[in-house]
Coordinates of C-alpha atoms in Angstrom, one line a residue:
Chain A
M10 CA 12.0 48.3 -65.0
H11 CA 8.8 48.4 -63.8
M12 CA 7.2 44.9 -63.0
A13 CA 3.4 44.6 -63.3
D14 CA 1.0 42.9 -60.7
A15 CA 0.4 40.2 -63.3
L16 CA 3.9 39.1 -63.1
L17 CA 4.6 38.2 -59.8
S18 CA 3.0 35.8 -56.9
P19 CA 1.6 36.9 -53.7
A20 CA 4.3 34.7 -51.4
V21 CA 7.7 37.6 -53.5
G22 CA 5.1 40.6 -53.7
G23 CA 4.2 39.6 -50.2
T24 CA 8.0 39.5 -49.3
M25 CA 9.5 42.4 -51.7
W26 CA 6.6 44.9 -49.8
A27 CA 8.1 43.7 -46.4
I28 CA 11.3 44.4 -46.9
S29 CA 10.9 48.0 -48.7
A30 CA 8.6 48.7 -46.3
G31 CA 11.8 47.9 -44.1
L32 CA 14.0 50.0 -45.4
V33 CA 11.3 52.9 -45.9
G34 CA 11.1 52.6 -42.4
Y35 CA 15.0 52.9 -41.6
S36 CA 15.1 55.6 -44.1
V37 CA 12.4 57.9 -42.5
H38 CA 14.1 56.9 -39.2
K39 CA 17.6 58.8 -40.5
I40 CA 15.9 61.6 -42.4
R41 CA 14.0 62.3 -38.7
Q42 CA 17.7 62.2 -37.5
N43 CA 18.5 65.3 -38.7
F44 CA 14.8 66.7 -39.7
D45 CA 14.7 70.2 -41.3
E46 CA 11.6 71.0 -43.1
S47 CA 12.8 73.0 -45.9
R48 CA 14.5 69.9 -47.5
I49 CA 10.7 68.8 -48.3
P50 CA 9.7 70.6 -50.8
L51 CA 13.2 69.9 -52.4
M52 CA 13.0 66.5 -52.3
G53 CA 9.5 67.0 -54.0
V54 CA 11.0 69.0 -56.7
T55 CA 13.5 66.6 -57.4
G56 CA 11.4 63.2 -57.3
A57 CA 8.6 65.6 -60.0
F58 CA 12.0 66.2 -62.1
V59 CA 12.8 62.3 -61.9
F60 CA 9.3 61.3 -63.0
A61 CA 9.6 64.0 -65.6
M62 CA 12.6 62.8 -66.9
Q63 CA 11.7 59.4 -66.9
M64 CA 9.3 60.2 -69.4
I65 CA 12.0 61.2 -72.0
N66 CA 13.6 58.2 -73.3
F67 CA 16.6 58.2 -74.8
A68 CA 18.2 56.5 -78.0
I69 CA 20.8 53.8 -77.2
P70 CA 23.3 54.1 -79.7
G71 CA 23.8 50.4 -81.8
T72 CA 21.1 48.4 -80.3
G73 CA 17.9 50.5 -82.0
S74 CA 16.1 50.7 -78.5
S75 CA 15.6 53.3 -76.0
G76 CA 15.7 54.1 -72.5
H77 CA 15.2 56.4 -69.9
I78 CA 17.0 57.1 -66.3
A79 CA 16.1 55.2 -62.5
G80 CA 17.1 58.4 -60.7
A81 CA 18.3 56.3 -57.8
V82 CA 22.3 57.5 -58.5
L83 CA 21.2 60.8 -59.4
L84 CA 18.6 61.3 -56.4
S85 CA 21.5 60.0 -54.1
A86 CA 24.4 62.3 -55.4
L87 CA 21.7 65.2 -54.7
L88 CA 19.9 64.6 -51.8
G89 CA 21.8 61.5 -50.0
S90 CA 21.2 57.9 -49.7
C91 CA 18.0 58.0 -47.2
P92 CA 16.1 61.1 -49.1
A93 CA 16.5 59.5 -52.2
F94 CA 15.3 56.4 -51.5
L95 CA 12.2 58.0 -50.4
V96 CA 11.6 59.9 -52.9
M97 CA 12.0 57.1 -55.0
A98 CA 9.2 55.2 -53.0
S99 CA 6.9 58.3 -53.7
V100 CA 7.6 58.4 -57.5
I101 CA 7.6 54.6 -58.2
L102 CA 4.4 54.9 -55.7
I103 CA 2.4 57.9 -58.0
Q104 CA 3.6 55.5 -61.4
A105 CA 1.9 52.7 -60.1
L106 CA -1.3 54.9 -59.1
F107 CA -2.0 56.8 -61.8
F108 CA 0.1 55.6 -64.8
A109 CA -0.3 51.6 -64.8
D110 CA 3.6 51.6 -64.9
G111 CA 4.1 49.7 -62.0
G112 CA 1.4 48.0 -59.5
I113 CA 0.3 47.9 -55.5
L114 CA 1.3 44.4 -55.0
A115 CA 4.5 44.7 -57.5
Y116 CA 4.9 48.2 -55.5
G117 CA 7.6 47.0 -53.2
G118 CA 9.6 44.8 -55.4
N119 CA 9.8 47.7 -58.3
L120 CA 11.0 50.3 -55.3
F121 CA 13.2 47.1 -54.1
N122 CA 14.9 46.6 -57.7
M123 CA 15.4 50.7 -58.6
G124 CA 15.4 52.5 -55.1
F125 CA 17.5 49.8 -53.3
F126 CA 20.5 48.5 -55.5
G127 CA 20.7 52.6 -56.7
C128 CA 20.8 54.9 -53.7
F129 CA 22.2 52.0 -51.1
L130 CA 24.5 50.1 -52.7
A131 CA 25.8 51.8 -56.0
Y132 CA 26.1 55.2 -54.2
P133 CA 27.7 54.6 -51.2
Y134 CA 29.6 51.5 -52.3
V135 CA 30.0 52.8 -56.1
F136 CA 29.6 55.9 -56.8
K137 CA 31.5 57.3 -53.5
P138 CA 34.8 55.7 -53.8
I139 CA 34.9 56.1 -57.0
L140 CA 34.0 59.9 -57.0
G141 CA 36.6 60.6 -54.0
K142 CA 37.3 63.6 -52.5
S143 CA 38.8 65.3 -55.5
G144 CA 35.6 65.0 -57.8
S145 CA 37.6 66.1 -61.0
P146 CA 34.8 65.9 -64.4
F147 CA 37.2 62.7 -64.9
R148 CA 36.0 60.8 -62.1
L149 CA 32.7 61.9 -62.0
A150 CA 31.8 60.6 -65.3
L151 CA 33.7 57.2 -63.9
A152 CA 31.6 56.8 -60.8
S153 CA 28.1 58.0 -62.3
C154 CA 28.8 55.5 -65.0
A155 CA 29.6 52.3 -62.6
A156 CA 27.0 53.2 -60.2
C157 CA 24.1 53.3 -62.4
I158 CA 25.5 50.0 -64.9
V159 CA 25.4 48.6 -61.2
S160 CA 22.3 49.5 -60.1
M161 CA 20.6 48.7 -63.5
T162 CA 22.2 45.2 -64.1
L163 CA 21.4 44.0 -60.5
G164 CA 18.0 45.5 -60.3
A165 CA 17.2 43.9 -64.1
L166 CA 18.9 40.4 -62.8
S167 CA 16.3 41.0 -59.5
V168 CA 13.5 41.4 -61.9
T169 CA 15.0 38.0 -63.4
I170 CA 14.8 36.3 -60.4
M171 CA 11.3 37.5 -58.4
T172 CA 9.4 36.9 -62.7
L173 CA 11.3 33.2 -62.1
V174 CA 10.4 32.7 -58.9
S175 CA 6.5 33.8 -59.3
G176 CA 6.2 31.0 -62.2
V177 CA 4.6 33.0 -64.4
T178 CA 7.3 31.9 -67.5
E179 CA 8.5 29.0 -68.5
L180 CA 11.6 30.7 -69.5
P181 CA 15.1 29.7 -68.1
F182 CA 16.9 32.2 -66.0
K183 CA 19.9 31.8 -68.3
V184 CA 17.9 33.1 -71.3
F185 CA 16.1 35.7 -69.4
A186 CA 19.0 36.3 -67.7
A187 CA 20.8 36.8 -71.5
A188 CA 17.7 38.6 -72.8
M189 CA 17.5 41.4 -69.6
I190 CA 21.2 41.7 -68.7
P191 CA 22.9 43.2 -71.5
I192 CA 20.0 45.7 -72.8
H193 CA 20.2 47.0 -69.2
L194 CA 24.0 47.3 -69.3
A195 CA 23.6 50.1 -72.4
I196 CA 21.0 51.2 -70.5
G197 CA 23.1 51.6 -67.4
L198 CA 25.8 53.0 -69.5
G199 CA 23.4 55.7 -71.0
E200 CA 21.9 56.8 -67.8
G201 CA 25.4 57.3 -66.0
L202 CA 26.6 59.5 -69.5
A203 CA 23.3 61.4 -68.6
T204 CA 23.7 61.5 -64.5
M205 CA 27.1 63.2 -65.1
V206 CA 26.4 65.9 -67.2
V207 CA 22.7 66.3 -65.3
L208 CA 25.5 66.9 -62.1
E209 CA 28.2 68.8 -63.5
F210 CA 25.6 70.8 -64.9
V211 CA 24.0 71.7 -61.5
R212 CA 27.1 71.9 -59.8
K213 CA 28.3 74.6 -62.8
N214 CA 24.5 76.8 -62.4
L215 CA 23.4 75.9 -58.7
P216 CA 27.3 75.8 -56.6
D217 CA 24.9 76.0 -53.6
F218 CA 22.9 73.1 -54.3
Q219 CA 25.1 70.8 -52.2
A220 CA 24.6 72.8 -49.4
A221 CA 20.9 71.2 -49.0
K222 CA 22.1 67.6 -49.4
L223 CA 21.5 65.4 -46.5
E224 CA 24.3 63.2 -46.0
S225 CA 23.5 59.9 -43.9
P226 CA 25.9 57.8 -43.1
G227 CA 24.3 54.7 -45.2
F228 CA 24.9 51.0 -43.3
S229 CA 26.5 50.6 -40.4
F230 CA 28.0 46.7 -40.3
R231 CA 25.6 46.1 -37.7
N232 CA 22.3 47.4 -38.9
L233 CA 23.5 45.7 -42.9
C234 CA 23.6 42.5 -40.8
W235 CA 20.3 42.6 -39.0
V236 CA 19.1 43.6 -43.0
F237 CA 21.0 39.7 -44.0
A238 CA 19.7 38.4 -40.9
L239 CA 15.6 39.5 -41.5
A240 CA 15.6 38.9 -45.0
A241 CA 17.6 35.4 -44.4
L242 CA 14.6 34.1 -42.3
V243 CA 12.0 35.5 -44.6
I244 CA 13.7 33.2 -47.5
G245 CA 14.3 30.5 -45.0
G246 CA 10.5 30.5 -43.5
G247 CA 9.0 31.5 -46.1
I248 CA 10.8 31.1 -49.9
S249 CA 11.8 28.3 -49.1
L250 CA 8.0 26.6 -49.7
L251 CA 8.4 27.5 -53.3
A252 CA 11.9 25.5 -53.6
S253 CA 11.3 22.9 -56.2
G254 CA 11.0 19.9 -54.9
K255 CA 12.9 18.1 -58.2
P256 CA 16.7 16.5 -57.5
D257 CA 19.5 18.9 -57.5
G258 CA 22.5 18.9 -59.8
L259 CA 24.6 16.1 -57.7
E260 CA 21.5 14.1 -57.3
W261 CA 19.9 14.1 -61.0
S262 CA 23.4 12.8 -61.9
M263 CA 23.9 9.8 -59.5
E264 CA 20.0 9.2 -60.7
Q265 CA 21.1 9.1 -64.1
V266 CA 24.2 7.2 -63.2
A267 CA 23.3 4.8 -60.5
Q268 CA 19.4 5.5 -60.5
T269 CA 19.7 6.3 -56.6
S270 CA 20.3 9.0 -55.1
E271 CA 21.8 8.0 -52.0
L272 CA 24.1 5.9 -52.1
D273 CA 25.3 2.5 -49.2
A274 CA 28.2 4.0 -46.9
P275 CA 31.4 1.6 -47.1
E276 CA 31.6 -1.1 -44.2
S277 CA 34.5 0.3 -42.8
Q278 CA 34.3 1.3 -39.6
L279 CA 34.9 5.3 -39.9
H280 CA 32.4 5.7 -42.1
Q281 CA 30.1 3.6 -40.1
I282 CA 31.2 5.7 -37.1
S283 CA 30.3 9.1 -39.6
E284 CA 27.2 7.9 -40.0
T285 CA 25.8 7.3 -36.3
I286 CA 27.6 10.8 -35.8
T287 CA 25.3 12.4 -38.8
E288 CA 22.2 10.6 -37.5
K289 CA 22.0 11.6 -33.8
C290 CA 23.1 15.2 -34.7
S291 CA 20.4 15.8 -37.7
F292 CA 17.2 16.6 -35.6
L293 CA 15.6 18.0 -38.8
P294 CA 16.4 15.1 -41.3
D295 CA 15.9 16.5 -45.1
Y296 CA 14.6 19.3 -43.8
E297 CA 11.7 18.0 -41.8
I298 CA 10.8 17.6 -38.9
P299 CA 10.7 13.8 -37.4
G300 CA 7.2 11.6 -37.4
T301 CA 5.6 14.6 -38.9
D302 CA 5.4 12.1 -42.4
G303 CA 7.1 15.5 -44.6
A304 CA 4.2 18.1 -43.7
W305 CA 4.5 21.5 -44.9
Y306 CA 6.0 23.4 -42.3
G307 CA 9.0 21.1 -41.5
T308 CA 10.6 22.7 -44.1
V309 CA 9.5 26.3 -42.8
V310 CA 10.7 25.2 -39.0
S311 CA 14.3 23.7 -40.4
G312 CA 14.6 27.3 -42.6
I313 CA 14.5 29.3 -39.2
V314 CA 15.9 27.3 -36.8
G315 CA 19.1 26.6 -39.7
V316 CA 19.3 31.0 -40.3
L317 CA 18.9 31.3 -36.5
I318 CA 22.0 28.8 -35.9
M319 CA 24.1 30.5 -38.6
I320 CA 23.5 33.8 -36.8
C321 CA 24.1 32.8 -33.0
G322 CA 27.5 31.3 -34.4
A323 CA 28.0 34.4 -36.3
M324 CA 27.1 36.6 -33.1
I325 CA 29.7 34.0 -31.1
F326 CA 32.1 34.6 -33.3
Y327 CA 31.8 38.2 -33.6
R328 CA 32.0 38.5 -29.8
K329 CA 34.8 37.0 -29.3
K330 CA 36.4 38.9 -32.0
K331 CA 35.8 42.3 -30.8
P332 CA 38.2 42.3 -27.5
A333 CA 41.2 41.0 -29.8
Q334 CA 41.0 43.7 -32.3
A335 CA 40.4 46.2 -29.0
E336 CA 44.1 45.5 -28.2
Chain B
M23 CA 3.4 57.4 -72.8
R24 CA 4.3 60.4 -73.9
L25 CA 4.4 63.7 -71.9
D26 CA 1.5 65.5 -72.9
Q27 CA -0.7 62.4 -72.5
C28 CA 0.8 62.3 -69.0
I29 CA -0.1 66.3 -68.5
S30 CA -3.7 65.5 -69.6
T31 CA -3.8 62.1 -67.8
L32 CA -2.6 64.4 -64.7
Q33 CA -5.0 66.7 -65.1
A34 CA -7.9 65.1 -65.6
L35 CA -7.0 63.0 -61.9
N36 CA -6.4 66.1 -60.1
E37 CA -10.0 67.0 -60.7
E38 CA -12.6 65.5 -58.2
E39 CA -12.9 62.1 -57.3
R40 CA -16.2 60.9 -59.3
G41 CA -18.5 57.7 -60.0
A42 CA -20.9 56.3 -57.8
F43 CA -18.3 54.7 -55.6
R44 CA -16.6 58.5 -54.5
H45 CA -19.1 58.1 -51.7
F46 CA -17.1 54.8 -50.0
A47 CA -14.9 55.8 -48.0
P48 CA -11.1 55.5 -49.0
I49 CA -9.9 52.9 -46.1
P50 CA -12.1 50.2 -47.0
K51 CA -11.6 50.8 -51.4
V52 CA -8.1 50.2 -50.4
V53 CA -8.5 47.1 -48.3
L54 CA -10.7 45.8 -51.2
L55 CA -8.4 46.7 -53.9
V56 CA -5.1 45.0 -51.8
G57 CA -7.2 41.6 -51.1
Y58 CA -8.7 41.9 -55.0
L59 CA -5.1 42.5 -56.2
V60 CA -3.9 39.7 -53.7
L61 CA -6.3 37.0 -55.2
V62 CA -6.0 38.0 -58.5
V63 CA -2.3 37.1 -59.2
S64 CA -2.7 33.9 -57.1
F65 CA -4.3 31.9 -59.6
E66 CA -2.3 29.3 -61.4
R67 CA -0.6 29.8 -64.8
Y68 CA -3.4 27.8 -66.7
D69 CA -6.1 29.0 -64.6
W70 CA -8.2 31.2 -67.1
A71 CA -11.7 30.6 -66.0
G72 CA -11.2 32.2 -62.5
T73 CA -8.4 34.9 -63.7
L74 CA -10.9 35.8 -66.6
I75 CA -14.6 36.2 -64.0
L76 CA -11.8 38.2 -61.5
A77 CA -10.1 40.4 -64.3
L78 CA -13.5 42.1 -65.1
V79 CA -14.8 43.0 -62.0
P80 CA -13.2 46.8 -62.5
Y81 CA -14.8 47.0 -65.7
V82 CA -17.8 45.8 -64.6
L83 CA -17.6 48.2 -61.1
A84 CA -16.6 51.1 -63.4
V85 CA -19.8 50.7 -65.3
L86 CA -21.7 50.3 -62.1
G87 CA -20.4 53.1 -60.8
G88 CA -21.0 55.6 -63.9
L89 CA -17.4 55.2 -65.0
S90 CA -16.0 54.9 -68.5
P91 CA -14.4 51.4 -68.8
W92 CA -12.7 52.1 -72.4
F93 CA -10.6 54.7 -70.2
I94 CA -9.5 51.9 -67.9
L95 CA -9.0 49.5 -70.5
K96 CA -6.9 52.4 -72.8
R97 CA -4.4 52.6 -69.5
A98 CA -4.5 49.5 -68.5
C99 CA -2.9 48.9 -72.5
V100 CA 0.4 50.2 -71.0
A101 CA 1.1 47.8 -68.7
L102 CA 1.2 45.3 -71.6
P103 CA 4.5 44.9 -73.6
F104 CA 6.6 44.0 -71.0
V105 CA 3.7 41.2 -69.0
L106 CA 3.0 40.4 -72.8
C107 CA 7.6 39.7 -73.9
A108 CA 7.5 37.5 -70.7
G109 CA 3.7 35.6 -71.7
A110 CA 4.8 35.0 -75.4
A111 CA 8.2 33.5 -74.3
N112 CA 6.6 30.6 -73.2
F113 CA 5.6 29.7 -76.8
F114 CA 9.3 28.3 -77.0
F115 CA 9.3 26.6 -74.1
D116 CA 5.9 25.2 -73.3
S117 CA 3.4 23.2 -75.2
P118 CA 1.5 25.8 -77.9
A119 CA -1.7 24.9 -76.1
N120 CA -0.4 26.0 -72.7
A121 CA 1.5 28.9 -73.8
A122 CA -2.1 30.1 -75.2
I123 CA -3.5 29.9 -71.9
S124 CA -0.8 31.1 -70.0
L125 CA -0.2 34.2 -72.0
G126 CA -4.1 34.7 -71.9
V127 CA -4.0 34.5 -68.4
L128 CA -1.2 36.8 -67.2
T129 CA -3.1 39.3 -70.1
A130 CA -6.5 39.0 -68.0
K131 CA -4.3 39.6 -64.8
T132 CA -2.5 42.4 -66.4
F133 CA -6.3 44.2 -67.1
G134 CA -7.8 42.8 -64.0
T135 CA -4.7 44.0 -61.8
V136 CA -3.8 47.8 -63.1
G137 CA -8.3 47.9 -64.2
G138 CA -8.6 47.8 -59.8
V139 CA -5.5 50.3 -59.1
L140 CA -7.1 52.7 -61.8
L141 CA -10.3 52.3 -60.7
L142 CA -9.0 53.0 -56.9
T143 CA -7.5 56.7 -58.5
L144 CA -10.7 57.4 -60.2
T145 CA -12.8 57.3 -57.4
T146 CA -10.7 58.8 -54.8
S147 CA -9.3 62.3 -54.5
M148 CA -5.0 62.3 -53.9
S149 CA -6.2 63.7 -50.4
G150 CA -8.3 60.9 -49.8
I151 CA -5.5 58.1 -50.6
T152 CA -2.9 60.3 -48.4
G153 CA -5.4 60.3 -45.5
A154 CA -6.4 56.3 -46.2
L155 CA -2.4 56.2 -46.0
A156 CA -1.8 57.9 -42.5
A157 CA -4.6 55.7 -41.7
L158 CA -2.7 53.0 -42.2
H159 CA -0.2 54.4 -40.2
V160 CA 2.5 55.2 -43.3
P161 CA 5.1 57.9 -42.1
C162 CA 3.8 61.3 -42.8
L163 CA 7.3 62.0 -43.8
L164 CA 6.4 60.2 -47.0
I165 CA 3.0 60.9 -47.2
L166 CA 3.8 64.3 -47.2
Q167 CA 6.4 64.0 -49.7
I168 CA 3.9 62.0 -52.1
Q169 CA 1.4 65.1 -51.7
L170 CA 4.3 67.7 -52.8
M171 CA 5.7 66.0 -55.6
F172 CA 1.9 65.4 -57.4
R173 CA 1.7 68.9 -56.9
Y174 CA 5.1 69.5 -58.6
L175 CA 4.4 67.3 -61.1
I176 CA 2.6 69.3 -63.5
L177 CA 5.0 71.7 -63.3
A178 CA 7.7 69.7 -63.8
M179 CA 6.8 67.8 -66.6
E180 CA 5.0 71.1 -68.6
E181 CA 8.8 72.1 -68.3
A182 CA 9.8 68.5 -69.9
L183 CA 6.8 69.6 -73.1
H184 CA 8.5 72.4 -73.3
I185 CA 12.2 71.8 -74.0
T186 CA 11.2 68.7 -76.0
N187 CA 9.3 70.7 -78.1
A188 CA 11.6 73.1 -78.3
Y189 CA 14.5 70.7 -79.5
H190 CA 12.0 69.2 -81.9
L191 CA 11.7 72.3 -83.2
R192 CA 15.3 72.8 -83.9
N193 CA 15.6 69.3 -85.0
P194 CA 13.2 68.1 -87.1
E195 CA 14.7 64.9 -88.5
C196 CA 15.3 63.7 -84.9
R197 CA 13.1 61.4 -83.7
M198 CA 14.4 60.4 -80.5
I199 CA 17.5 62.5 -78.4
P200 CA 20.5 61.1 -78.6
V201 CA 22.4 60.5 -75.4
R202 CA 25.2 63.0 -76.0
D203 CA 22.1 66.0 -75.7
W204 CA 19.9 64.6 -73.2
G205 CA 22.4 64.9 -70.1
Q206 CA 22.3 68.9 -71.2
L207 CA 18.4 69.0 -71.5
A208 CA 18.0 67.4 -68.0
G209 CA 20.3 70.1 -66.6
Q210 CA 18.3 73.0 -68.1
L211 CA 15.2 70.8 -66.9
F212 CA 16.5 70.5 -62.9
I213 CA 17.3 74.4 -62.8
R214 CA 13.9 75.4 -64.5
T215 CA 11.7 72.8 -62.3
V216 CA 13.6 74.0 -59.0
R217 CA 13.7 77.4 -59.6
R218 CA 9.4 76.9 -59.9
G219 CA 9.6 75.0 -57.1
N220 CA 10.6 77.0 -55.1
G221 CA 8.6 79.9 -56.3
V222 CA 5.8 77.8 -55.2
Y223 CA 6.9 77.0 -52.0
A224 CA 7.6 80.8 -51.5
A225 CA 3.6 81.1 -52.2
M226 CA 2.7 77.6 -50.0
Q227 CA 4.7 79.5 -47.3
C228 CA 2.7 82.9 -47.4
R229 CA -0.3 80.7 -47.1
L230 CA 0.9 80.0 -43.6
F231 CA 1.6 76.0 -45.1
S232 CA 3.2 74.1 -42.6
A233 CA 5.1 70.9 -42.9
R234 CA 3.0 69.7 -40.0
T235 CA -0.8 69.8 -40.7
V236 CA -0.6 68.9 -44.8
I237 CA -2.2 65.6 -44.1
S238 CA -5.7 65.6 -44.5
E239 CA -8.1 63.4 -42.4
V240 CA -9.5 60.7 -43.5
R241 CA -13.6 60.4 -44.1
R242 CA -14.9 57.8 -41.4
T243 CA -15.7 54.5 -42.3
R244 CA -19.2 53.4 -41.7
K245 CA -20.3 49.9 -40.8
R246 CA -22.1 49.2 -43.9
E247 CA -19.2 49.6 -46.1
W248 CA -17.0 47.2 -44.6
L249 CA -19.7 45.2 -44.8
V250 CA -19.9 45.7 -48.7
V251 CA -15.8 44.9 -48.6
F252 CA -16.5 42.3 -47.1
V253 CA -19.1 40.3 -49.5
L254 CA -17.5 41.0 -52.2
L255 CA -14.1 39.5 -51.0
L256 CA -15.9 36.7 -50.2
A257 CA -17.5 36.2 -53.7
F258 CA -14.0 36.6 -55.3
G259 CA -12.9 33.9 -52.9
A260 CA -15.7 31.8 -54.0
V261 CA -14.4 32.4 -57.7
R262 CA -11.0 31.8 -56.8
W263 CA -11.4 28.5 -54.7
F264 CA -14.6 26.8 -56.9
L265 CA -13.8 28.0 -60.0

């Protein structure tokens, strides 16, 4: 699943770098809160283990292809989310530097695809709830398979989106996704089974190992909101520049049928009032700053302003709701 | 890449930094590499001339620095399969001429970017790279992790090689390890790696290892090194925008 530098544009690569750097900073912060030097070599050993495991491909039954583990779910189950993400960061960096697997510019994207989905989404929100407190072998198998399938599929989908947004291929989204996702579903299932066996093996042979796990509380709701808000700002203010200038589905259909994408409003009074209100309220019509003749920064400003309005609205709603919950 | 190839690569890269560019401080090299990567990948899908010229840069620098460009070229081929698939798919959705050009551009970009990264690793030691990361304010926890993992990697891969060799000797007709056996082998590997890793860590502690003193000082950068980086980036920029 490693993406090469050549598959990404600088804008996509830079954005993913920023997001991954934020996640690394968050992980380091969490680990430092409960720092124990003896865990550092353990992280190194598990990193080396995952690295070596990625070299041993397993045959995927019925597909004629092979796959290897990404390791994020396994590492999270062994070490906890934040240390696992940090270990993934070092594994992917060494792969990029010494083995031409991935790339420096694509490092942020690869870390996000192989680390974030496994460590911060699949492990806390799929693996742990399914495993439950009993941790029976059946539940372990179910949890491992579900978490690995989720992390692999989301990673594959993310690779597809990043490659398409970078504009390096003419492949339509549906075709690309149809080629990527089924095979990664199979790899995810294989990885899930392997993860389950390794975890069961470790539980039986190294019963003290779980004591070394550094469990972090994961994302708090507020932190999750900040992450999404930041991502929305980056997308609205930066990536929106890469958006296609072609008409959307509705506009395209209208152009085909009526030869225009904007119809005149009916002459009823209600429609006139509605149109006047819309004109007065829309201070950034068509995502442009009025009087700038469609300058590029109009899209950026519109994106940022839109996101800020949404954030302010959400904050007002959240604050108003809080006292009601306290009662 | 096969396990034995991986181990030999690691052992080769673990040796002293080599070539004329080893005298350069790591930070300017990292800055030059990042600038180069951004410029190479910023070429549009059909800009073949500029991409081709910039893709040759790492190989020309390797020859100038007394390194083997073939070694870099061979290693760069590892990154090709997925890129070739993405590029070849253009033949179904673009005109044949345009698809061929875009495939060529993608391939050239891959050889250029991978070659650039490999040139950095060949001419800079691991301690040089981690020193540069420390100077760039990368968290020391991550740097420590990278250093330790690099030490443990050869151990883990040797164990993995022993385990897979043993498996194939017992099952000579089996070309690929089936998924039902893979987990058991992985579990064995994990336990062996943890044991060997613990032994290495105990030995490091006997030699007064401390997590806080492991990050090496980065070599000081001279002004002329920055000047060289500036001139090279200007030249790359000129190729990018005027070709």
